[in-house]
Coordinates of C-alpha atoms in Angstrom, one line a residue:
M1 CA -4.8 10.6 -21.7
T2 CA -4.8 7.8 -24.3
A3 CA -2.7 4.7 -24.1
R4 CA -0.1 4.2 -26.8
P5 CA 1.2 0.6 -26.4
T6 CA 4.4 1.1 -28.3
G7 CA 7.2 0.7 -25.8
I8 CA 6.5 -2.8 -24.4
D9 CA 4.9 -5.9 -25.9
L10 CA 1.7 -6.2 -24.0
P11 CA -1.0 -8.9 -24.5
K12 CA -3.7 -7.5 -26.9
E13 CA -6.5 -9.4 -25.3
G14 CA -7.2 -12.1 -22.7
G15 CA -4.2 -11.2 -20.6
S16 CA -4.1 -12.5 -17.1
C17 CA -2.3 -11.0 -14.1
S18 CA -3.0 -13.8 -11.6
M19 CA -1.2 -13.8 -8.3
P20 CA 1.3 -16.5 -7.4
T21 CA 0.1 -19.6 -5.7
Q22 CA 2.4 -19.0 -2.7
P23 CA 0.2 -18.7 0.4
S24 CA 0.1 -15.4 2.2
V25 CA -0.4 -15.4 5.9
R26 CA -2.1 -12.6 7.8
F27 CA -1.6 -12.0 11.5
N28 CA -3.9 -9.8 13.6
L29 CA -2.1 -8.8 16.7
E30 CA -5.1 -7.6 18.5
R31 CA -7.0 -10.9 18.3
N32 CA -4.0 -13.3 18.0
T33 CA -5.6 -14.9 14.9
V34 CA -4.0 -16.1 11.7
H35 CA -5.7 -16.2 8.4
Q36 CA -4.3 -17.7 5.2
Y37 CA -5.4 -16.7 1.8
I38 CA -4.1 -18.5 -1.3
K39 CA -3.9 -16.6 -4.5
T40 CA -4.5 -18.8 -7.5
N41 CA -4.4 -18.6 -11.2
D42 CA -7.7 -19.0 -13.2
A43 CA -7.0 -22.6 -14.2
D44 CA -6.7 -23.7 -10.5
Y45 CA -9.6 -21.5 -9.3
N46 CA -12.5 -23.9 -9.8
Q47 CA -10.6 -26.9 -8.5
H48 CA -9.3 -25.4 -5.3
H49 CA -12.1 -22.9 -4.4
V50 CA -15.4 -23.4 -6.1
K51 CA -15.6 -27.2 -5.5
P52 CA -14.8 -27.0 -1.8
V53 CA -17.5 -24.4 -1.2
R54 CA -20.0 -26.4 -3.1
S55 CA -19.2 -29.3 -0.8
I56 CA -19.8 -27.1 2.2
C57 CA -23.1 -25.9 0.8
R58 CA -24.5 -29.4 0.5
R59 CA -24.2 -29.9 4.2
S60 CA -27.5 -28.1 4.9
E61 CA -30.4 -27.5 2.6
G62 CA -31.1 -24.3 4.5
R63 CA -27.8 -22.8 3.2
L64 CA -28.3 -23.5 -0.5
L65 CA -29.6 -20.0 -1.4
L66 CA -26.9 -18.3 0.7
C67 CA -24.2 -20.4 -0.8
A68 CA -25.5 -19.8 -4.3
L69 CA -25.2 -16.1 -3.8
F70 CA -21.8 -16.7 -2.2
L71 CA -20.5 -18.6 -5.2
A72 CA -21.7 -16.0 -7.6
F73 CA -19.5 -13.3 -6.1
L74 CA -16.3 -15.4 -5.6
G75 CA -13.4 -13.5 -7.1
P76 CA -10.0 -14.7 -8.2
Y77 CA -8.6 -14.4 -4.7
A78 CA -10.1 -16.5 -1.9
S79 CA -9.5 -16.5 1.8
L80 CA -9.4 -19.6 4.0
T81 CA -10.8 -18.1 7.2
L82 CA -11.4 -18.8 10.9
M83 CA -8.1 -20.6 11.5
K84 CA -7.1 -19.8 15.0
V85 CA -3.8 -20.2 16.7
T86 CA -3.0 -20.5 20.3
N87 CA -2.9 -17.4 22.4
N88 CA 0.9 -17.2 22.2
P89 CA 2.5 -14.5 20.2
S90 CA 5.9 -16.1 20.3
S91 CA 4.6 -19.2 18.5
I92 CA 3.3 -16.8 15.8
G93 CA 6.7 -15.2 15.5
E94 CA 8.5 -18.5 15.0
M95 CA 6.6 -18.9 11.7
S96 CA 6.6 -22.7 12.1
G97 CA 4.7 -25.4 13.9
F98 CA 1.5 -23.5 14.1
N99 CA -1.0 -24.9 16.5
I100 CA -4.1 -24.4 14.3
T101 CA -7.6 -25.4 15.1
T102 CA -10.7 -25.1 13.0
A103 CA -14.3 -25.3 13.9
G104 CA -15.9 -27.7 11.4
S105 CA -19.2 -25.9 11.3
S106 CA -17.7 -22.5 10.6
F107 CA -14.8 -23.3 8.3
G108 CA -15.3 -22.0 4.8
V109 CA -13.9 -20.0 1.9
A110 CA -14.5 -16.3 1.9
P111 CA -13.8 -14.0 -1.0
I112 CA -11.8 -10.8 -0.8
L113 CA -14.1 -8.3 -2.4
D114 CA -14.1 -4.5 -2.7
N115 CA -17.3 -4.2 -0.7
Q116 CA -16.3 -6.6 2.1
H117 CA -14.6 -5.3 5.2
I118 CA -13.4 -7.0 8.3
G119 CA -14.3 -5.6 11.7
S120 CA -14.7 -2.0 10.8
N121 CA -17.5 0.5 11.3
N122 CA -15.4 3.5 10.2
N123 CA -15.5 2.9 6.4
N124 CA -15.8 6.6 5.5
K125 CA -14.6 8.3 8.7
K126 CA -11.1 6.8 9.2
L127 CA -8.3 5.5 7.1
T128 CA -6.1 2.4 6.9
V129 CA -2.4 3.0 7.1
L130 CA -0.4 0.6 4.8
I131 CA 3.3 0.4 5.6
S132 CA 5.9 -1.3 3.4
T133 CA 9.1 -2.5 5.2
Y134 CA 12.1 -4.7 4.6
N135 CA 14.7 -5.4 7.3
Q136 CA 13.8 -2.2 9.2
T137 CA 12.5 -3.5 12.4
G138 CA 13.6 -0.6 14.6
C139 CA 11.9 2.0 12.5
L140 CA 8.7 -0.2 12.1
H141 CA 8.5 -0.5 15.9
R142 CA 8.7 3.3 16.4
L143 CA 6.2 3.9 13.6
I144 CA 3.6 1.5 15.0
N145 CA 3.9 2.9 18.5
H146 CA 3.4 6.4 17.1
L147 CA 0.4 5.5 15.0
Q148 CA -1.2 4.0 18.1
T149 CA -1.7 7.6 19.3
C150 CA -3.8 8.5 16.2
T151 CA -7.0 6.8 17.2
G152 CA -9.1 9.7 15.9
V153 CA -8.2 9.1 12.3
V154 CA -6.5 5.6 12.0
D155 CA -8.8 2.6 11.9
N156 CA -6.2 -0.1 11.4
I157 CA -2.6 -0.6 10.4
R158 CA -1.5 -3.1 7.8
I159 CA 2.2 -4.1 7.4
N160 CA 3.5 -5.4 4.1
W161 CA 6.0 -8.0 5.3
F162 CA 8.2 -9.0 2.4
Q163 CA 11.2 -10.6 4.1
H164 CA 11.5 -14.3 4.7
S165 CA 12.6 -14.0 8.4
P166 CA 10.0 -14.4 11.1
I167 CA 8.3 -11.4 12.6
P168 CA 10.4 -10.4 15.6
Q169 CA 9.0 -10.9 19.1
S170 CA 9.6 -7.2 19.7
L171 CA 6.9 -6.4 17.3
L172 CA 4.5 -8.9 18.7
A173 CA 5.0 -8.5 22.5
N174 CA 2.9 -5.3 22.9
N175 CA -0.1 -6.4 20.8
T176 CA -2.4 -6.7 23.8
H177 CA -1.9 -3.0 24.6
F178 CA -2.6 -1.7 21.1
N179 CA -5.6 0.7 20.7
I180 CA -5.5 0.2 16.9
P181 CA -5.2 -3.3 15.4
V182 CA -2.0 -4.1 13.6
T183 CA -2.1 -6.8 10.8
F184 CA 1.0 -8.3 9.2
D185 CA 0.5 -9.4 5.6
I186 CA 3.2 -12.0 4.7
L187 CA 3.7 -11.4 1.0
P188 CA 6.0 -12.7 -1.8
N189 CA 9.0 -10.5 -2.1
N190 CA 7.8 -8.5 -5.1
I191 CA 7.8 -4.7 -4.8
S192 CA 4.6 -4.4 -6.8
H193 CA 2.8 -6.3 -4.0
R194 CA 3.0 -3.2 -1.8
F195 CA -0.2 -2.2 -3.6
L196 CA -1.8 -5.7 -3.5
P197 CA -5.6 -5.3 -3.1
R198 CA -7.0 -7.1 0.0
D199 CA -9.7 -6.9 2.6
F200 CA -9.1 -3.3 3.7
G201 CA -11.5 -2.2 6.4
T202 CA -11.8 1.3 5.0
D203 CA -12.2 2.9 1.6
A204 CA -9.3 5.3 2.4
V205 CA -5.8 3.7 2.3
F206 CA -2.8 5.8 3.3
N207 CA 0.4 4.3 1.8
M208 CA 3.8 5.0 3.2
D209 CA 7.3 3.7 3.5
V210 CA 8.6 2.7 6.9
D211 CA 11.2 5.5 6.9
M212 CA 8.5 8.2 6.7
S213 CA 6.3 9.4 9.6
Y214 CA 3.4 11.8 9.8
S215 CA 1.8 13.4 12.8
C216 CA -1.8 12.6 13.7
D217 CA -2.7 16.1 12.5
A218 CA -1.2 15.5 9.1
L219 CA -3.2 12.2 8.7
Q220 CA -6.4 14.0 9.8
L221 CA -5.7 16.8 7.3
T222 CA -5.2 14.2 4.6
M223 CA -8.4 12.4 5.5
D224 CA -10.5 15.7 5.7
T225 CA -9.1 16.9 2.4
W226 CA -10.0 13.6 0.7
R227 CA -13.5 13.5 2.2
N228 CA -14.2 17.0 1.0
Q229 CA -13.7 16.0 -2.6
T230 CA -16.8 15.4 -4.8
N231 CA -15.2 12.3 -6.4
Q232 CA -13.3 10.5 -3.6
T233 CA -12.8 7.3 -5.6
H234 CA -10.7 9.3 -8.2
T235 CA -8.8 11.6 -5.8
A236 CA -5.4 11.0 -4.3
V237 CA -4.0 13.2 -1.5
G238 CA -0.3 13.3 -0.6
F239 CA 2.7 15.4 0.4
F240 CA 5.4 14.7 -2.2
P241 CA 4.7 16.1 -5.7
R242 CA 6.7 15.0 -8.7
Y243 CA 7.0 16.0 -12.4
L244 CA 7.5 13.0 -14.7
P245 CA 8.5 14.9 -17.9
S246 CA 7.7 14.1 -21.5
D247 CA 10.9 15.5 -23.0
K248 CA 13.6 14.4 -20.6
K249 CA 15.2 11.1 -19.7
Y250 CA 14.4 11.4 -16.0
Y251 CA 13.0 13.7 -13.4
K252 CA 14.5 16.0 -10.7
F253 CA 13.3 14.8 -7.3
D254 CA 13.1 18.3 -5.8
E255 CA 11.8 20.2 -8.8
S256 CA 8.2 20.2 -7.7
H257 CA 8.9 21.5 -4.2
Y258 CA 9.9 25.0 -5.3
E259 CA 8.5 27.7 -7.6
P260 CA 7.0 27.3 -10.2
Y261 CA 6.1 23.9 -8.7
N262 CA 6.2 22.0 -11.9
R263 CA 4.3 18.8 -11.2
N264 CA 1.9 16.2 -12.7
T265 CA 1.7 13.6 -9.9
I266 CA 2.4 12.7 -6.3
F267 CA 4.4 9.7 -5.1
I268 CA 1.9 8.0 -2.7
T269 CA 4.7 5.6 -1.6
K270 CA 6.1 8.5 0.4
G271 CA 2.8 9.2 2.1
G272 CA -0.4 9.4 0.1
L273 CA -4.1 8.5 0.4
V274 CA -6.1 6.8 -2.3
H275 CA -9.4 4.9 -2.6
K276 CA -8.8 1.2 -2.2
D277 CA -10.2 0.6 -5.7
R278 CA -7.2 2.3 -7.3
L279 CA -5.1 -0.6 -6.1
N280 CA -7.2 -2.9 -8.3
D281 CA -6.3 -0.6 -11.2
F282 CA -2.6 -1.2 -10.5
F283 CA -3.1 -5.0 -10.9
D284 CA -5.2 -4.8 -14.1
S285 CA -4.3 -7.8 -16.2
S286 CA -3.2 -5.6 -19.1
L287 CA -0.4 -4.3 -17.0
K288 CA 1.2 -7.6 -16.1
P289 CA 4.3 -7.1 -18.2
L290 CA 4.9 -3.7 -16.6
L291 CA 4.5 -5.2 -13.1
N292 CA 6.9 -8.0 -14.0
H293 CA 9.5 -5.3 -15.0
V294 CA 9.0 -3.5 -11.7
D295 CA 9.4 -6.7 -9.7
E296 CA 12.4 -7.8 -11.8
H297 CA 14.3 -4.6 -11.0
T298 CA 12.8 -4.0 -7.5
T299 CA 12.1 -0.3 -8.2
A300 CA 9.8 2.2 -10.0
E301 CA 6.5 1.0 -8.5
D302 CA 5.9 4.6 -7.5
M303 CA 6.3 5.9 -11.0
L304 CA 4.1 3.1 -12.4
M305 CA 1.4 3.9 -9.9
S306 CA 1.6 7.6 -10.9
H307 CA 0.9 6.6 -14.5
V308 CA -1.9 4.3 -13.5
L309 CA -3.6 7.1 -11.5
A310 CA -3.2 9.5 -14.4
S311 CA -4.6 7.0 -16.9
N312 CA -7.7 6.7 -14.7
Q313 CA -8.0 10.4 -14.4
V314 CA -7.3 10.6 -10.7
K315 CA -6.8 14.1 -9.3
T316 CA -3.6 14.3 -7.3
I317 CA -3.7 16.9 -4.5
T318 CA -0.5 18.0 -2.9
L319 CA -0.7 19.3 0.7
C320 CA 2.0 21.8 1.6
V321 CA 2.4 21.8 5.4
P322 CA 4.8 22.9 8.1
R323 CA 7.8 20.6 8.7
S324 CA 6.4 19.6 12.0
Y325 CA 3.7 17.6 10.2
W326 CA 6.1 15.0 8.8
C327 CA 9.6 13.7 9.2
N328 CA 12.1 11.1 8.0
L329 CA 13.2 8.2 10.1
I330 CA 16.8 6.9 9.6
C331 CA 16.5 3.3 8.5
T332 CA 19.3 1.2 7.0
S333 CA 19.1 -2.3 5.6
Q334 CA 22.1 -4.6 5.9
H335 CA 23.0 -6.3 2.6
K336 CA 24.5 -9.7 2.3
S337 CA 27.9 -8.2 2.0
G338 CA 27.6 -6.9 5.5
Q339 CA 27.6 -3.3 4.2
Y340 CA 24.6 -1.0 4.9
D341 CA 22.9 0.3 1.8
T342 CA 19.6 1.5 0.4
L343 CA 17.2 0.4 -2.2
Q344 CA 18.1 3.4 -4.3
Q345 CA 21.8 2.4 -4.2
R346 CA 20.9 -1.2 -5.3
S347 CA 18.3 -0.6 -8.0
G348 CA 18.0 3.1 -8.6
G349 CA 20.0 2.8 -11.9
H350 CA 17.0 1.1 -13.5
R351 CA 14.5 3.8 -12.8
S352 CA 15.3 5.9 -15.9
H353 CA 14.6 3.2 -18.5
L354 CA 11.5 2.0 -16.6
M355 CA 10.1 5.5 -16.6
S356 CA 10.6 5.7 -20.4
S357 CA 8.8 2.3 -20.8
F358 CA 5.8 3.6 -18.7
R359 CA 5.7 6.8 -20.8
D360 CA 5.8 4.9 -24.1
Y361 CA 2.9 2.8 -23.0
F362 CA 0.6 5.3 -21.2
G363 CA 1.6 8.5 -22.9
N364 CA 2.5 11.8 -21.1
I365 CA 0.9 12.8 -17.8
S366 CA -1.0 16.1 -17.9
M367 CA 0.3 19.1 -16.0
E368 CA -3.1 20.8 -15.9
E369 CA -3.9 22.5 -12.5
R370 CA -7.3 20.8 -12.3
Y371 CA -5.6 17.4 -12.1
N372 CA -2.7 18.5 -9.8
P373 CA -3.9 21.2 -7.3
M374 CA -1.7 22.4 -4.4
M375 CA -3.2 23.3 -1.1
W376 CA -1.3 25.3 1.6
H377 CA -1.9 24.7 5.4
G378 CA -0.6 25.7 8.8
G379 CA 0.7 29.1 7.8
M380 CA 2.4 27.9 4.7
K381 CA 1.8 30.0 1.5
Y382 CA 2.6 30.0 -2.1
G383 CA 6.3 30.8 -2.6
D384 CA 7.4 28.7 0.4
G385 CA 9.2 25.4 -0.1
C386 CA 6.6 22.6 -0.2
N387 CA 7.6 19.7 2.1
T388 CA 11.3 20.0 1.1
E389 CA 13.4 17.0 2.0
F390 CA 15.2 16.0 4.4
N391 CA 13.6 16.4 7.8
F392 CA 14.8 14.4 10.9
C393 CA 12.2 12.9 13.2
R394 CA 14.2 13.6 16.3
H395 CA 13.2 17.3 16.1
Y396 CA 9.5 16.6 16.9
E397 CA 8.0 15.6 20.2
W398 CA 5.4 13.4 18.7
M399 CA 8.1 11.0 17.4
R400 CA 10.6 11.4 20.3
T401 CA 8.1 9.9 22.7
T402 CA 7.8 6.6 20.8

């Protein structure tokens, strides 16, 4: 698929998609630690990150070689590490007045690089679950508790925390009992940042919204399917296929779930596994205008990711499974007006013209079977409905117990 930059004015060269300078704080509930990484633009990079590291390197001649190698690999995002808070979850939840101490000999600047993982020996055996949430504390609490039972396949859980309010104590209180570490990433409220590359502890990243839930068997099936692929870096495995047409203004959300299963992508936002490097593709500097449009309208990041995957020749595998493998949680967000509404109600009207913009830029997505295979499991067969929506979580024991 070749790019046809006709729909949106994109920078021809030298474009930059630097992240905002707003700090992003990461909480690890298992260790009660807080890390802060500051995303900078290129102009500020040398001043704020390279010079401080050089200063640290001068403290000991024995560290010169190590620091030289360290500086050579510093990327555009840096992480101020080893900042420890008191062992008091409530002080973390208040998001103010941190009691932070640093050890002078160990304080430094560490890069967030693709080949660097934090505290994981399961890089190719397990997956990271990446959950996006906004004002849906009840559903998030249930989802975290359920995922704690999936120790055989889940290595760690990352939460995209976009809201300005502090993390509720209800989400922090049980951290000492967790079998799987939970990390909150405090991010700017930009919907594109749900795919923000960071220090994932595994190559496999399973993306999902907070109102979806998958059984441990479903997650294991996803991971096994992905690991069995020859080219894992360019394979995505998910449950919700879509057909983004070349000759229509918009798509039908349920078209791909029934015969003849017209499809050319999956929406990984509804539950899909990709290699972590594909998140870097999403933030390629040439796509900055498209990301800006997505953030401006707070929608269509799923369609943009589908086009990014296709432009990088990523095979999208749809798993058709029994309904007991997945379900929908009922989550509602309260708008300023006091009325309950959904993101679709607030910004869904912009999706059509955004899809047209993506298609104008990237071209059409292929419908070839080799790029979009379907796999049937658990007694499901061709001709059955494939993961048809809607499916209440209350029907399944593995969610009723959380």
